[in-house]
Amino acid sequence: MTLRSVLLGDEVILSVDGIFDGGLAPTYHQAIEDAFAADVRRVVVDLVQATAVDGGGIAVLAATAAGCAARETQLIIAMPRGVEAVITDPAQVRLLLRSFEPWQDAG
């Protein structure tokens, strides 16, 4: 699993390669905190190269959604097959990721 973070003005793009699980949480959390400290207005989480997202990854993304909502920061999750979703509520994260068939059994 790999996380890449790119800050572009008032936007950050976080790209996950491999399995997004709780093991990635500390690195991901630091990247999000750095982005919030830079006053980003948009967070894009790119899961196009992710092979699975387990319960730990879902929890981290839900926390990101809550943080973005509290800061009035736009959160977009990009997934394989061209699926992109604007997330406005933490509950949407679980619904979005659980609906994505290849990841349904990831945990």
mmCIF file of N, CA, C and O in Angstrom:
data_model
loop_
_atom_site.group_PDB
_atom_site.id
_atom_site.type_symbol
_atom_site.label_atom_id
_atom_site.label_comp_id
_atom_site.label_asym_id
_atom_site.label_seq_id
_atom_site.Cartn_x
_atom_site.Cartn_y
_atom_site.Cartn_z
ATOM 1 N N MET A 1 0.838 -1.179 0.000
ATOM 2 C CA MET A 1 0.000 0.000 0.000
ATOM 3 C C MET A 1 0.882 1.240 0.000
ATOM 4 O O MET A 1 1.876 1.309 0.696
ATOM 5 N N THR A 2 0.486 2.197 -0.806
ATOM 6 C CA THR A 2 1.243 3.430 -0.950
ATOM 7 C C THR A 2 0.272 4.600 -0.949
ATOM 8 O O THR A 2 -0.808 4.518 -1.519
ATOM 9 N N LEU A 3 0.688 5.686 -0.313
ATOM 10 C CA LEU A 3 -0.097 6.910 -0.330
ATOM 11 C C LEU A 3 0.773 8.023 -0.898
ATOM 12 O O LEU A 3 1.893 8.235 -0.446
ATOM 13 N N ARG A 4 0.240 8.696 -1.896
ATOM 14 C CA ARG A 4 0.916 9.875 -2.446
ATOM 15 C C ARG A 4 0.017 11.073 -2.184
ATOM 16 O O ARG A 4 -1.201 11.009 -2.386
ATOM 17 N N SER A 5 0.634 12.167 -1.771
ATOM 18 C CA SER A 5 -0.097 13.397 -1.488
ATOM 19 C C SER A 5 0.488 14.513 -2.330
ATOM 20 O O SER A 5 1.695 14.737 -2.320
ATOM 21 N N VAL A 6 -0.389 15.214 -3.075
ATOM 22 C CA VAL A 6 0.037 16.329 -3.909
ATOM 23 C C VAL A 6 -0.827 17.527 -3.568
ATOM 24 O O VAL A 6 -2.054 17.471 -3.680
ATOM 25 N N LEU A 7 -0.168 18.603 -3.130
ATOM 26 C CA LEU A 7 -0.858 19.845 -2.811
ATOM 27 C C LEU A 7 -0.762 20.771 -4.013
ATOM 28 O O LEU A 7 0.335 21.079 -4.481
ATOM 29 N N LEU A 8 -1.920 21.170 -4.527
ATOM 30 C CA LEU A 8 -1.989 22.057 -5.687
ATOM 31 C C LEU A 8 -2.825 23.274 -5.312
ATOM 32 O O LEU A 8 -4.055 23.250 -5.426
ATOM 33 N N GLY A 9 -2.178 24.318 -4.850
ATOM 34 C CA GLY A 9 -2.910 25.515 -4.432
ATOM 35 C C GLY A 9 -3.806 25.202 -3.255
ATOM 36 O O GLY A 9 -3.331 24.809 -2.191
ATOM 37 N N ASP A 10 -5.114 25.341 -3.446
ATOM 38 C CA ASP A 10 -6.055 25.079 -2.353
ATOM 39 C C ASP A 10 -6.722 23.704 -2.472
ATOM 40 O O ASP A 10 -7.799 23.471 -1.939
ATOM 41 N N GLU A 11 -6.030 22.794 -3.151
ATOM 42 C CA GLU A 11 -6.542 21.431 -3.344
ATOM 43 C C GLU A 11 -5.449 20.425 -3.013
ATOM 44 O O GLU A 11 -4.275 20.660 -3.294
ATOM 45 N N VAL A 12 -5.839 19.319 -2.406
ATOM 46 C CA VAL A 12 -4.901 18.227 -2.183
ATOM 47 C C VAL A 12 -5.467 16.975 -2.845
ATOM 48 O O VAL A 12 -6.677 16.738 -2.811
ATOM 49 N N ILE A 13 -4.585 16.225 -3.478
ATOM 50 C CA ILE A 13 -4.970 14.950 -4.077
ATOM 51 C C ILE A 13 -4.208 13.867 -3.335
ATOM 52 O O ILE A 13 -2.973 13.880 -3.273
ATOM 53 N N LEU A 14 -4.948 12.939 -2.743
ATOM 54 C CA LEU A 14 -4.371 11.805 -2.031
ATOM 55 C C LEU A 14 -4.653 10.556 -2.843
ATOM 56 O O LEU A 14 -5.809 10.202 -3.046
ATOM 57 N N SER A 15 -3.605 9.902 -3.319
ATOM 58 C CA SER A 15 -3.762 8.710 -4.156
ATOM 59 C C SER A 15 -3.314 7.477 -3.383
ATOM 60 O O SER A 15 -2.202 7.447 -2.849
ATOM 61 N N VAL A 16 -4.186 6.487 -3.351
ATOM 62 C CA VAL A 16 -3.894 5.233 -2.668
ATOM 63 C C VAL A 16 -3.644 4.155 -3.707
ATOM 64 O O VAL A 16 -4.427 3.982 -4.634
ATOM 65 N N ASP A 17 -2.553 3.440 -3.528
ATOM 66 C CA ASP A 17 -2.179 2.341 -4.421
ATOM 67 C C ASP A 17 -2.097 1.081 -3.570
ATOM 68 O O ASP A 17 -1.335 1.042 -2.603
ATOM 69 N N GLY A 18 -2.900 0.074 -3.877
ATOM 70 C CA GLY A 18 -2.918 -1.158 -3.080
ATOM 71 C C GLY A 18 -4.093 -1.169 -2.132
ATOM 72 O O GLY A 18 -5.123 -0.533 -2.367
ATOM 73 N N ILE A 19 -3.948 -1.868 -1.022
ATOM 74 C CA ILE A 19 -5.024 -2.012 -0.040
ATOM 75 C C ILE A 19 -5.052 -0.798 0.878
ATOM 76 O O ILE A 19 -4.032 -0.387 1.417
ATOM 77 N N PHE A 20 -6.228 -0.214 1.041
ATOM 78 C CA PHE A 20 -6.409 0.902 1.969
ATOM 79 C C PHE A 20 -7.008 0.316 3.237
ATOM 80 O O PHE A 20 -8.185 -0.014 3.291
ATOM 81 N N ASP A 21 -6.177 0.173 4.246
ATOM 82 C CA ASP A 21 -6.629 -0.403 5.504
ATOM 83 C C ASP A 21 -6.128 0.450 6.667
ATOM 84 O O ASP A 21 -5.532 1.505 6.463
ATOM 85 N N GLY A 22 -6.363 -0.025 7.869
ATOM 86 C CA GLY A 22 -5.948 0.708 9.057
ATOM 87 C C GLY A 22 -4.449 0.938 9.137
ATOM 88 O O GLY A 22 -3.999 1.891 9.769
ATOM 89 N N GLY A 23 -3.657 0.098 8.485
ATOM 90 C CA GLY A 23 -2.209 0.260 8.491
ATOM 91 C C GLY A 23 -1.758 1.538 7.794
ATOM 92 O O GLY A 23 -0.686 2.078 8.082
ATOM 93 N N LEU A 24 -2.575 2.022 6.894
ATOM 94 C CA LEU A 24 -2.258 3.254 6.173
ATOM 95 C C LEU A 24 -2.747 4.492 6.938
ATOM 96 O O LEU A 24 -2.362 5.615 6.619
ATOM 97 N N ALA A 25 -3.540 4.275 7.974
ATOM 98 C CA ALA A 25 -4.190 5.370 8.692
ATOM 99 C C ALA A 25 -3.226 6.438 9.216
ATOM 100 O O ALA A 25 -3.488 7.625 9.023
ATOM 101 N N PRO A 26 -2.123 6.105 9.876
ATOM 102 C CA PRO A 26 -1.256 7.173 10.398
ATOM 103 C C PRO A 26 -0.693 8.081 9.302
ATOM 104 O O PRO A 26 -0.690 9.308 9.446
ATOM 105 N N THR A 27 -0.247 7.498 8.207
ATOM 106 C CA THR A 27 0.292 8.280 7.098
ATOM 107 C C THR A 27 -0.801 9.125 6.463
ATOM 108 O O THR A 27 -0.608 10.308 6.164
ATOM 109 N N TYR A 28 -1.962 8.533 6.257
ATOM 110 C CA TYR A 28 -3.094 9.239 5.670
ATOM 111 C C TYR A 28 -3.534 10.385 6.580
ATOM 112 O O TYR A 28 -3.757 11.503 6.128
ATOM 113 N N HIS A 29 -3.653 10.094 7.870
ATOM 114 C CA HIS A 29 -4.079 11.109 8.837
ATOM 115 C C HIS A 29 -3.132 12.310 8.806
ATOM 116 O O HIS A 29 -3.584 13.463 8.810
ATOM 117 N N GLN A 30 -1.830 12.055 8.758
ATOM 118 C CA GLN A 30 -0.868 13.157 8.720
ATOM 119 C C GLN A 30 -1.025 13.981 7.442
ATOM 120 O O GLN A 30 -0.958 15.212 7.474
ATOM 121 N N ALA A 31 -1.258 13.321 6.321
ATOM 122 C CA ALA A 31 -1.450 14.027 5.052
ATOM 123 C C ALA A 31 -2.696 14.910 5.101
ATOM 124 O O ALA A 31 -2.682 16.054 4.616
ATOM 125 N N ILE A 32 -3.759 14.412 5.698
ATOM 126 C CA ILE A 32 -4.991 15.200 5.827
ATOM 127 C C ILE A 32 -4.777 16.380 6.766
ATOM 128 O O ILE A 32 -5.208 17.507 6.479
ATOM 129 N N GLU A 33 -4.113 16.143 7.886
ATOM 130 C CA GLU A 33 -3.843 17.244 8.819
ATOM 131 C C GLU A 33 -2.990 18.322 8.159
ATOM 132 O O GLU A 33 -3.229 19.522 8.345
ATOM 133 N N ASP A 34 -1.985 17.913 7.386
ATOM 134 C CA ASP A 34 -1.151 18.874 6.655
ATOM 135 C C ASP A 34 -2.000 19.675 5.655
ATOM 136 O O ASP A 34 -1.821 20.885 5.503
ATOM 137 N N ALA A 35 -2.920 18.991 4.993
ATOM 138 C CA ALA A 35 -3.792 19.663 4.021
ATOM 139 C C ALA A 35 -4.704 20.666 4.716
ATOM 140 O O ALA A 35 -4.866 21.797 4.254
ATOM 141 N N PHE A 36 -5.290 20.272 5.833
ATOM 142 C CA PHE A 36 -6.156 21.190 6.570
ATOM 143 C C PHE A 36 -5.349 22.388 7.079
ATOM 144 O O PHE A 36 -5.836 23.524 7.067
ATOM 145 N N ALA A 37 -4.120 22.161 7.524
ATOM 146 C CA ALA A 37 -3.265 23.253 7.987
ATOM 147 C C ALA A 37 -2.941 24.220 6.853
ATOM 148 O O ALA A 37 -2.722 25.418 7.088
ATOM 149 N N ALA A 38 -2.929 23.711 5.616
ATOM 150 C CA ALA A 38 -2.667 24.546 4.441
ATOM 151 C C ALA A 38 -3.951 25.207 3.925
ATOM 152 O O ALA A 38 -3.933 25.861 2.894
ATOM 153 N N ASP A 39 -5.044 25.027 4.661
ATOM 154 C CA ASP A 39 -6.339 25.634 4.308
ATOM 155 C C ASP A 39 -6.848 25.224 2.930
ATOM 156 O O ASP A 39 -7.366 26.058 2.176
ATOM 157 N N VAL A 40 -6.728 23.943 2.610
ATOM 158 C CA VAL A 40 -7.261 23.490 1.332
ATOM 159 C C VAL A 40 -8.777 23.649 1.329
ATOM 160 O O VAL A 40 -9.426 23.589 2.370
ATOM 161 N N ARG A 41 -9.337 23.842 0.159
ATOM 162 C CA ARG A 41 -10.779 23.974 -0.004
ATOM 163 C C ARG A 41 -11.383 22.745 -0.667
ATOM 164 O O ARG A 41 -12.598 22.601 -0.747
ATOM 165 N N ARG A 42 -10.497 21.867 -1.141
ATOM 166 C CA ARG A 42 -10.974 20.661 -1.819
ATOM 167 C C ARG A 42 -9.998 19.526 -1.546
ATOM 168 O O ARG A 42 -8.789 19.681 -1.676
ATOM 169 N N VAL A 43 -10.541 18.374 -1.174
ATOM 170 C CA VAL A 43 -9.766 17.155 -0.955
ATOM 171 C C VAL A 43 -10.257 16.117 -1.948
ATOM 172 O O VAL A 43 -11.456 15.833 -2.018
ATOM 173 N N VAL A 44 -9.337 15.579 -2.735
ATOM 174 C CA VAL A 44 -9.662 14.506 -3.665
ATOM 175 C C VAL A 44 -8.934 13.255 -3.188
ATOM 176 O O VAL A 44 -7.714 13.261 -3.055
ATOM 177 N N VAL A 45 -9.694 12.213 -2.912
ATOM 178 C CA VAL A 45 -9.104 10.932 -2.540
ATOM 179 C C VAL A 45 -9.239 10.025 -3.755
ATOM 180 O O VAL A 45 -10.343 9.662 -4.156
ATOM 181 N N ASP A 46 -8.109 9.692 -4.329
ATOM 182 C CA ASP A 46 -8.052 8.890 -5.554
ATOM 183 C C ASP A 46 -7.843 7.428 -5.182
ATOM 184 O O ASP A 46 -6.764 7.038 -4.745
ATOM 185 N N LEU A 47 -8.881 6.636 -5.359
ATOM 186 C CA LEU A 47 -8.830 5.200 -5.052
ATOM 187 C C LEU A 47 -8.790 4.364 -6.326
ATOM 188 O O LEU A 47 -9.024 3.152 -6.278
ATOM 189 N N VAL A 48 -8.485 4.979 -7.452
ATOM 190 C CA VAL A 48 -8.497 4.280 -8.739
ATOM 191 C C VAL A 48 -7.533 3.091 -8.731
ATOM 192 O O VAL A 48 -7.834 2.041 -9.284
ATOM 193 N N GLN A 49 -6.374 3.242 -8.081
ATOM 194 C CA GLN A 49 -5.384 2.155 -8.041
ATOM 195 C C GLN A 49 -5.486 1.305 -6.771
ATOM 196 O O GLN A 49 -4.671 0.413 -6.558
ATOM 197 N N ALA A 50 -6.470 1.593 -5.928
ATOM 198 C CA ALA A 50 -6.658 0.791 -4.715
ATOM 199 C C ALA A 50 -7.214 -0.578 -5.101
ATOM 200 O O ALA A 50 -8.085 -0.685 -5.954
ATOM 201 N N THR A 51 -6.692 -1.612 -4.460
ATOM 202 C CA THR A 51 -7.169 -2.968 -4.744
ATOM 203 C C THR A 51 -8.277 -3.395 -3.791
ATOM 204 O O THR A 51 -9.033 -4.305 -4.092
ATOM 205 N N ALA A 52 -8.359 -2.731 -2.636
ATOM 206 C CA ALA A 52 -9.408 -3.016 -1.656
ATOM 207 C C ALA A 52 -9.417 -1.903 -0.618
ATOM 208 O O ALA A 52 -8.400 -1.240 -0.402
ATOM 209 N N VAL A 53 -10.566 -1.715 0.006
ATOM 210 C CA VAL A 53 -10.702 -0.794 1.128
ATOM 211 C C VAL A 53 -11.429 -1.561 2.225
ATOM 212 O O VAL A 53 -12.553 -2.009 2.022
ATOM 213 N N ASP A 54 -10.748 -1.758 3.366
ATOM 214 C CA ASP A 54 -11.391 -2.520 4.435
ATOM 215 C C ASP A 54 -12.060 -1.573 5.431
ATOM 216 O O ASP A 54 -12.124 -0.360 5.212
ATOM 217 N N GLY A 55 -12.563 -2.132 6.527
ATOM 218 C CA GLY A 55 -13.266 -1.332 7.520
ATOM 219 C C GLY A 55 -12.422 -0.203 8.092
ATOM 220 O O GLY A 55 -12.930 0.886 8.367
ATOM 221 N N GLY A 56 -11.123 -0.454 8.274
ATOM 222 C CA GLY A 56 -10.227 0.593 8.767
ATOM 223 C C GLY A 56 -10.110 1.735 7.787
ATOM 224 O O GLY A 56 -10.124 2.912 8.175
ATOM 225 N N GLY A 57 -9.999 1.420 6.504
ATOM 226 C CA GLY A 57 -9.933 2.453 5.468
ATOM 227 C C GLY A 57 -11.226 3.238 5.389
ATOM 228 O O GLY A 57 -11.217 4.467 5.234
ATOM 229 N N ILE A 58 -12.345 2.542 5.512
ATOM 230 C CA ILE A 58 -13.649 3.211 5.491
ATOM 231 C C ILE A 58 -13.764 4.172 6.674
ATOM 232 O O ILE A 58 -14.228 5.305 6.520
ATOM 233 N N ALA A 59 -13.306 3.743 7.847
ATOM 234 C CA ALA A 59 -13.368 4.604 9.034
ATOM 235 C C ALA A 59 -12.531 5.867 8.843
ATOM 236 O O ALA A 59 -12.955 6.970 9.209
ATOM 237 N N VAL A 60 -11.351 5.717 8.258
ATOM 238 C CA VAL A 60 -10.480 6.868 8.011
ATOM 239 C C VAL A 60 -11.136 7.821 7.014
ATOM 240 O O VAL A 60 -11.107 9.049 7.194
ATOM 241 N N LEU A 61 -11.741 7.282 5.976
ATOM 242 C CA LEU A 61 -12.419 8.131 4.985
ATOM 243 C C LEU A 61 -13.646 8.817 5.582
ATOM 244 O O LEU A 61 -13.926 9.976 5.273
ATOM 245 N N ALA A 62 -14.362 8.126 6.459
ATOM 246 C CA ALA A 62 -15.516 8.740 7.118
ATOM 247 C C ALA A 62 -15.063 9.889 8.021
ATOM 248 O O ALA A 62 -15.712 10.944 8.072
ATOM 249 N N ALA A 63 -13.939 9.713 8.715
ATOM 250 C CA ALA A 63 -13.391 10.787 9.545
ATOM 251 C C ALA A 63 -12.969 11.970 8.674
ATOM 252 O O ALA A 63 -13.152 13.136 9.061
ATOM 253 N N THR A 64 -12.426 11.681 7.495
ATOM 254 C CA THR A 64 -12.073 12.749 6.556
ATOM 255 C C THR A 64 -13.323 13.511 6.137
ATOM 256 O O THR A 64 -13.320 14.741 6.069
ATOM 257 N N ALA A 65 -14.396 12.775 5.866
ATOM 258 C CA ALA A 65 -15.655 13.418 5.474
ATOM 259 C C ALA A 65 -16.164 14.338 6.583
ATOM 260 O O ALA A 65 -16.605 15.455 6.316
ATOM 261 N N ALA A 66 -16.067 13.882 7.824
ATOM 262 C CA ALA A 66 -16.508 14.705 8.949
ATOM 263 C C ALA A 66 -15.638 15.956 9.073
ATOM 264 O O ALA A 66 -16.152 17.064 9.288
ATOM 265 N N GLY A 67 -14.331 15.781 8.927
ATOM 266 C CA GLY A 67 -13.419 16.922 9.004
ATOM 267 C C GLY A 67 -13.655 17.919 7.888
ATOM 268 O O GLY A 67 -13.630 19.139 8.105
ATOM 269 N N CYS A 68 -13.889 17.414 6.696
ATOM 270 C CA CYS A 68 -14.174 18.300 5.559
ATOM 271 C C CYS A 68 -15.484 19.055 5.766
ATOM 272 O O CYS A 68 -15.556 20.259 5.510
ATOM 273 N N ALA A 69 -16.498 18.361 6.243
ATOM 274 C CA ALA A 69 -17.792 19.008 6.474
ATOM 275 C C ALA A 69 -17.667 20.116 7.522
ATOM 276 O O ALA A 69 -18.223 21.203 7.345
ATOM 277 N N ALA A 70 -16.904 19.858 8.579
ATOM 278 C CA ALA A 70 -16.724 20.852 9.638
ATOM 279 C C ALA A 70 -15.989 22.092 9.133
ATOM 280 O O ALA A 70 -16.197 23.194 9.640
ATOM 281 N N ARG A 71 -15.142 21.914 8.123
ATOM 282 C CA ARG A 71 -14.345 23.020 7.576
ATOM 283 C C ARG A 71 -14.941 23.597 6.287
ATOM 284 O O ARG A 71 -14.325 24.434 5.650
ATOM 285 N N GLU A 72 -16.087 23.068 5.890
ATOM 286 C CA GLU A 72 -16.712 23.461 4.623
ATOM 287 C C GLU A 72 -15.756 23.262 3.450
ATOM 288 O O GLU A 72 -15.627 24.109 2.557
ATOM 289 N N THR A 73 -15.073 22.128 3.480
ATOM 290 C CA THR A 73 -14.129 21.733 2.438
ATOM 291 C C THR A 73 -14.771 20.638 1.604
ATOM 292 O O THR A 73 -15.340 19.691 2.151
ATOM 293 N N GLN A 74 -14.680 20.751 0.309
ATOM 294 C CA GLN A 74 -15.269 19.751 -0.580
ATOM 295 C C GLN A 74 -14.431 18.468 -0.552
ATOM 296 O O GLN A 74 -13.201 18.518 -0.607
ATOM 297 N N LEU A 75 -15.104 17.332 -0.469
ATOM 298 C CA LEU A 75 -14.445 16.021 -0.519
ATOM 299 C C LEU A 75 -14.972 15.263 -1.727
ATOM 300 O O LEU A 75 -16.186 15.099 -1.885
ATOM 301 N N ILE A 76 -14.057 14.800 -2.552
ATOM 302 C CA ILE A 76 -14.403 13.981 -3.708
ATOM 303 C C ILE A 76 -13.643 12.673 -3.595
ATOM 304 O O ILE A 76 -12.431 12.671 -3.337
ATOM 305 N N ILE A 77 -14.341 11.565 -3.778
ATOM 306 C CA ILE A 77 -13.700 10.251 -3.823
ATOM 307 C C ILE A 77 -13.803 9.741 -5.251
ATOM 308 O O ILE A 77 -14.898 9.633 -5.802
ATOM 309 N N ALA A 78 -12.642 9.459 -5.837
ATOM 310 C CA ALA A 78 -12.569 8.911 -7.197
ATOM 311 C C ALA A 78 -12.255 7.424 -7.085
ATOM 312 O O ALA A 78 -11.342 7.023 -6.380
ATOM 313 N N MET A 79 -13.046 6.620 -7.795
ATOM 314 C CA MET A 79 -12.914 5.171 -7.718
ATOM 315 C C MET A 79 -12.689 4.588 -9.105
ATOM 316 O O MET A 79 -12.838 5.282 -10.109
ATOM 317 N N PRO A 80 -12.347 3.298 -9.154
ATOM 318 C CA PRO A 80 -12.192 2.648 -10.465
ATOM 319 C C PRO A 80 -13.462 2.766 -11.302
ATOM 320 O O PRO A 80 -14.551 3.039 -10.787
ATOM 321 N N ARG A 81 -13.293 2.551 -12.583
ATOM 322 C CA ARG A 81 -14.395 2.590 -13.553
ATOM 323 C C ARG A 81 -15.002 3.975 -13.720
ATOM 324 O O ARG A 81 -16.167 4.114 -14.100
ATOM 325 N N GLY A 82 -14.228 5.015 -13.387
ATOM 326 C CA GLY A 82 -14.697 6.374 -13.606
ATOM 327 C C GLY A 82 -15.722 6.886 -12.610
ATOM 328 O O GLY A 82 -16.323 7.926 -12.822
ATOM 329 N N VAL A 83 -15.916 6.176 -11.522
ATOM 330 C CA VAL A 83 -16.886 6.600 -10.515
ATOM 331 C C VAL A 83 -16.264 7.701 -9.662
ATOM 332 O O VAL A 83 -15.172 7.547 -9.132
ATOM 333 N N GLU A 84 -16.963 8.833 -9.564
ATOM 334 C CA GLU A 84 -16.550 9.928 -8.690
ATOM 335 C C GLU A 84 -17.756 10.354 -7.872
ATOM 336 O O GLU A 84 -18.862 10.446 -8.402
ATOM 337 N N ALA A 85 -17.519 10.626 -6.602
ATOM 338 C CA ALA A 85 -18.620 11.037 -5.736
ATOM 339 C C ALA A 85 -18.198 12.219 -4.884
ATOM 340 O O ALA A 85 -17.105 12.221 -4.318
ATOM 341 N N VAL A 86 -19.080 13.210 -4.807
ATOM 342 C CA VAL A 86 -18.896 14.321 -3.878
ATOM 343 C C VAL A 86 -19.523 13.863 -2.564
ATOM 344 O O VAL A 86 -20.709 13.516 -2.518
ATOM 345 N N ILE A 87 -18.725 13.853 -1.516
ATOM 346 C CA ILE A 87 -19.167 13.355 -0.216
ATOM 347 C C ILE A 87 -19.465 14.540 0.695
ATOM 348 O O ILE A 87 -18.602 15.390 0.916
ATOM 349 N N THR A 88 -20.674 14.596 1.216
ATOM 350 C CA THR A 88 -21.063 15.683 2.111
ATOM 351 C C THR A 88 -21.372 15.200 3.521
ATOM 352 O O THR A 88 -21.578 16.012 4.420
ATOM 353 N N ASP A 89 -21.392 13.882 3.697
ATOM 354 C CA ASP A 89 -21.753 13.302 4.985
ATOM 355 C C ASP A 89 -20.939 12.025 5.190
ATOM 356 O O ASP A 89 -20.804 11.229 4.249
ATOM 357 N N PRO A 90 -20.403 11.789 6.390
ATOM 358 C CA PRO A 90 -19.607 10.581 6.634
ATOM 359 C C PRO A 90 -20.334 9.273 6.293
ATOM 360 O O PRO A 90 -19.706 8.312 5.856
ATOM 361 N N ALA A 91 -21.657 9.245 6.456
ATOM 362 C CA ALA A 91 -22.415 8.019 6.169
ATOM 363 C C ALA A 91 -22.345 7.641 4.691
ATOM 364 O O ALA A 91 -22.465 6.465 4.338
ATOM 365 N N GLN A 92 -22.138 8.625 3.824
ATOM 366 C CA GLN A 92 -22.052 8.339 2.389
ATOM 367 C C GLN A 92 -20.847 7.477 2.043
ATOM 368 O O GLN A 92 -20.874 6.739 1.063
ATOM 369 N N VAL A 93 -19.789 7.591 2.832
ATOM 370 C CA VAL A 93 -18.555 6.858 2.532
ATOM 371 C C VAL A 93 -18.817 5.354 2.539
ATOM 372 O O VAL A 93 -18.481 4.648 1.588
ATOM 373 N N ARG A 94 -19.412 4.864 3.599
ATOM 374 C CA ARG A 94 -19.686 3.422 3.706
ATOM 375 C C ARG A 94 -20.610 2.964 2.580
ATOM 376 O O ARG A 94 -20.372 1.937 1.951
ATOM 377 N N LEU A 95 -21.645 3.731 2.309
ATOM 378 C CA LEU A 95 -22.574 3.361 1.239
ATOM 379 C C LEU A 95 -21.862 3.302 -0.111
ATOM 380 O O LEU A 95 -22.060 2.361 -0.884
ATOM 381 N N LEU A 96 -21.042 4.289 -0.396
ATOM 382 C CA LEU A 96 -20.318 4.321 -1.662
ATOM 383 C C LEU A 96 -19.380 3.136 -1.798
ATOM 384 O O LEU A 96 -19.407 2.415 -2.797
ATOM 385 N N LEU A 97 -18.549 2.918 -0.778
ATOM 386 C CA LEU A 97 -17.537 1.867 -0.890
ATOM 387 C C LEU A 97 -18.135 0.469 -0.801
ATOM 388 O O LEU A 97 -17.657 -0.451 -1.454
ATOM 389 N N ARG A 98 -19.171 0.296 -0.014
ATOM 390 C CA ARG A 98 -19.812 -1.024 0.090
ATOM 391 C C ARG A 98 -20.563 -1.376 -1.190
ATOM 392 O O ARG A 98 -20.787 -2.545 -1.474
ATOM 393 N N SER A 99 -20.936 -0.377 -1.944
ATOM 394 C CA SER A 99 -21.653 -0.643 -3.192
ATOM 395 C C SER A 99 -20.717 -1.035 -4.322
ATOM 396 O O SER A 99 -21.163 -1.498 -5.371
ATOM 397 N N PHE A 100 -19.430 -0.853 -4.119
ATOM 398 C CA PHE A 100 -18.470 -1.159 -5.168
ATOM 399 C C PHE A 100 -18.109 -2.626 -5.078
ATOM 400 O O PHE A 100 -17.363 -3.066 -4.203
ATOM 401 N N GLU A 101 -18.635 -3.404 -5.990
ATOM 402 C CA GLU A 101 -18.603 -4.869 -5.933
ATOM 403 C C GLU A 101 -17.230 -5.496 -5.635
ATOM 404 O O GLU A 101 -17.150 -6.371 -4.785
ATOM 405 N N PRO A 102 -16.149 -5.120 -6.291
ATOM 406 C CA PRO A 102 -14.881 -5.796 -6.014
ATOM 407 C C PRO A 102 -14.411 -5.649 -4.566
ATOM 408 O O PRO A 102 -13.616 -6.440 -4.095
ATOM 409 N N TRP A 103 -14.908 -4.641 -3.846
ATOM 410 C CA TRP A 103 -14.444 -4.414 -2.489
ATOM 411 C C TRP A 103 -15.422 -4.900 -1.433
ATOM 412 O O TRP A 103 -15.162 -4.787 -0.253
ATOM 413 N N GLN A 104 -16.544 -5.497 -1.829
ATOM 414 C CA GLN A 104 -17.563 -5.875 -0.866
ATOM 415 C C GLN A 104 -17.059 -6.845 0.196
ATOM 416 O O GLN A 104 -17.491 -6.804 1.321
ATOM 417 N N ASP A 105 -16.112 -7.698 -0.143
ATOM 418 C CA ASP A 105 -15.632 -8.698 0.799
ATOM 419 C C ASP A 105 -14.286 -8.332 1.408
ATOM 420 O O ASP A 105 -13.613 -9.172 1.989
ATOM 421 N N ALA A 106 -13.896 -7.065 1.314
ATOM 422 C CA ALA A 106 -12.580 -6.650 1.793
ATOM 423 C C ALA A 106 -12.515 -6.546 3.314
ATOM 424 O O ALA A 106 -11.440 -6.461 3.871
ATOM 425 N N GLY A 107 -13.630 -6.551 3.991
ATOM 426 C CA GLY A 107 -13.563 -6.519 5.447
ATOM 427 C C GLY A 107 -14.345 -5.458 6.099
ATOM 428 O O GLY A 107 -14.841 -4.524 5.729
#
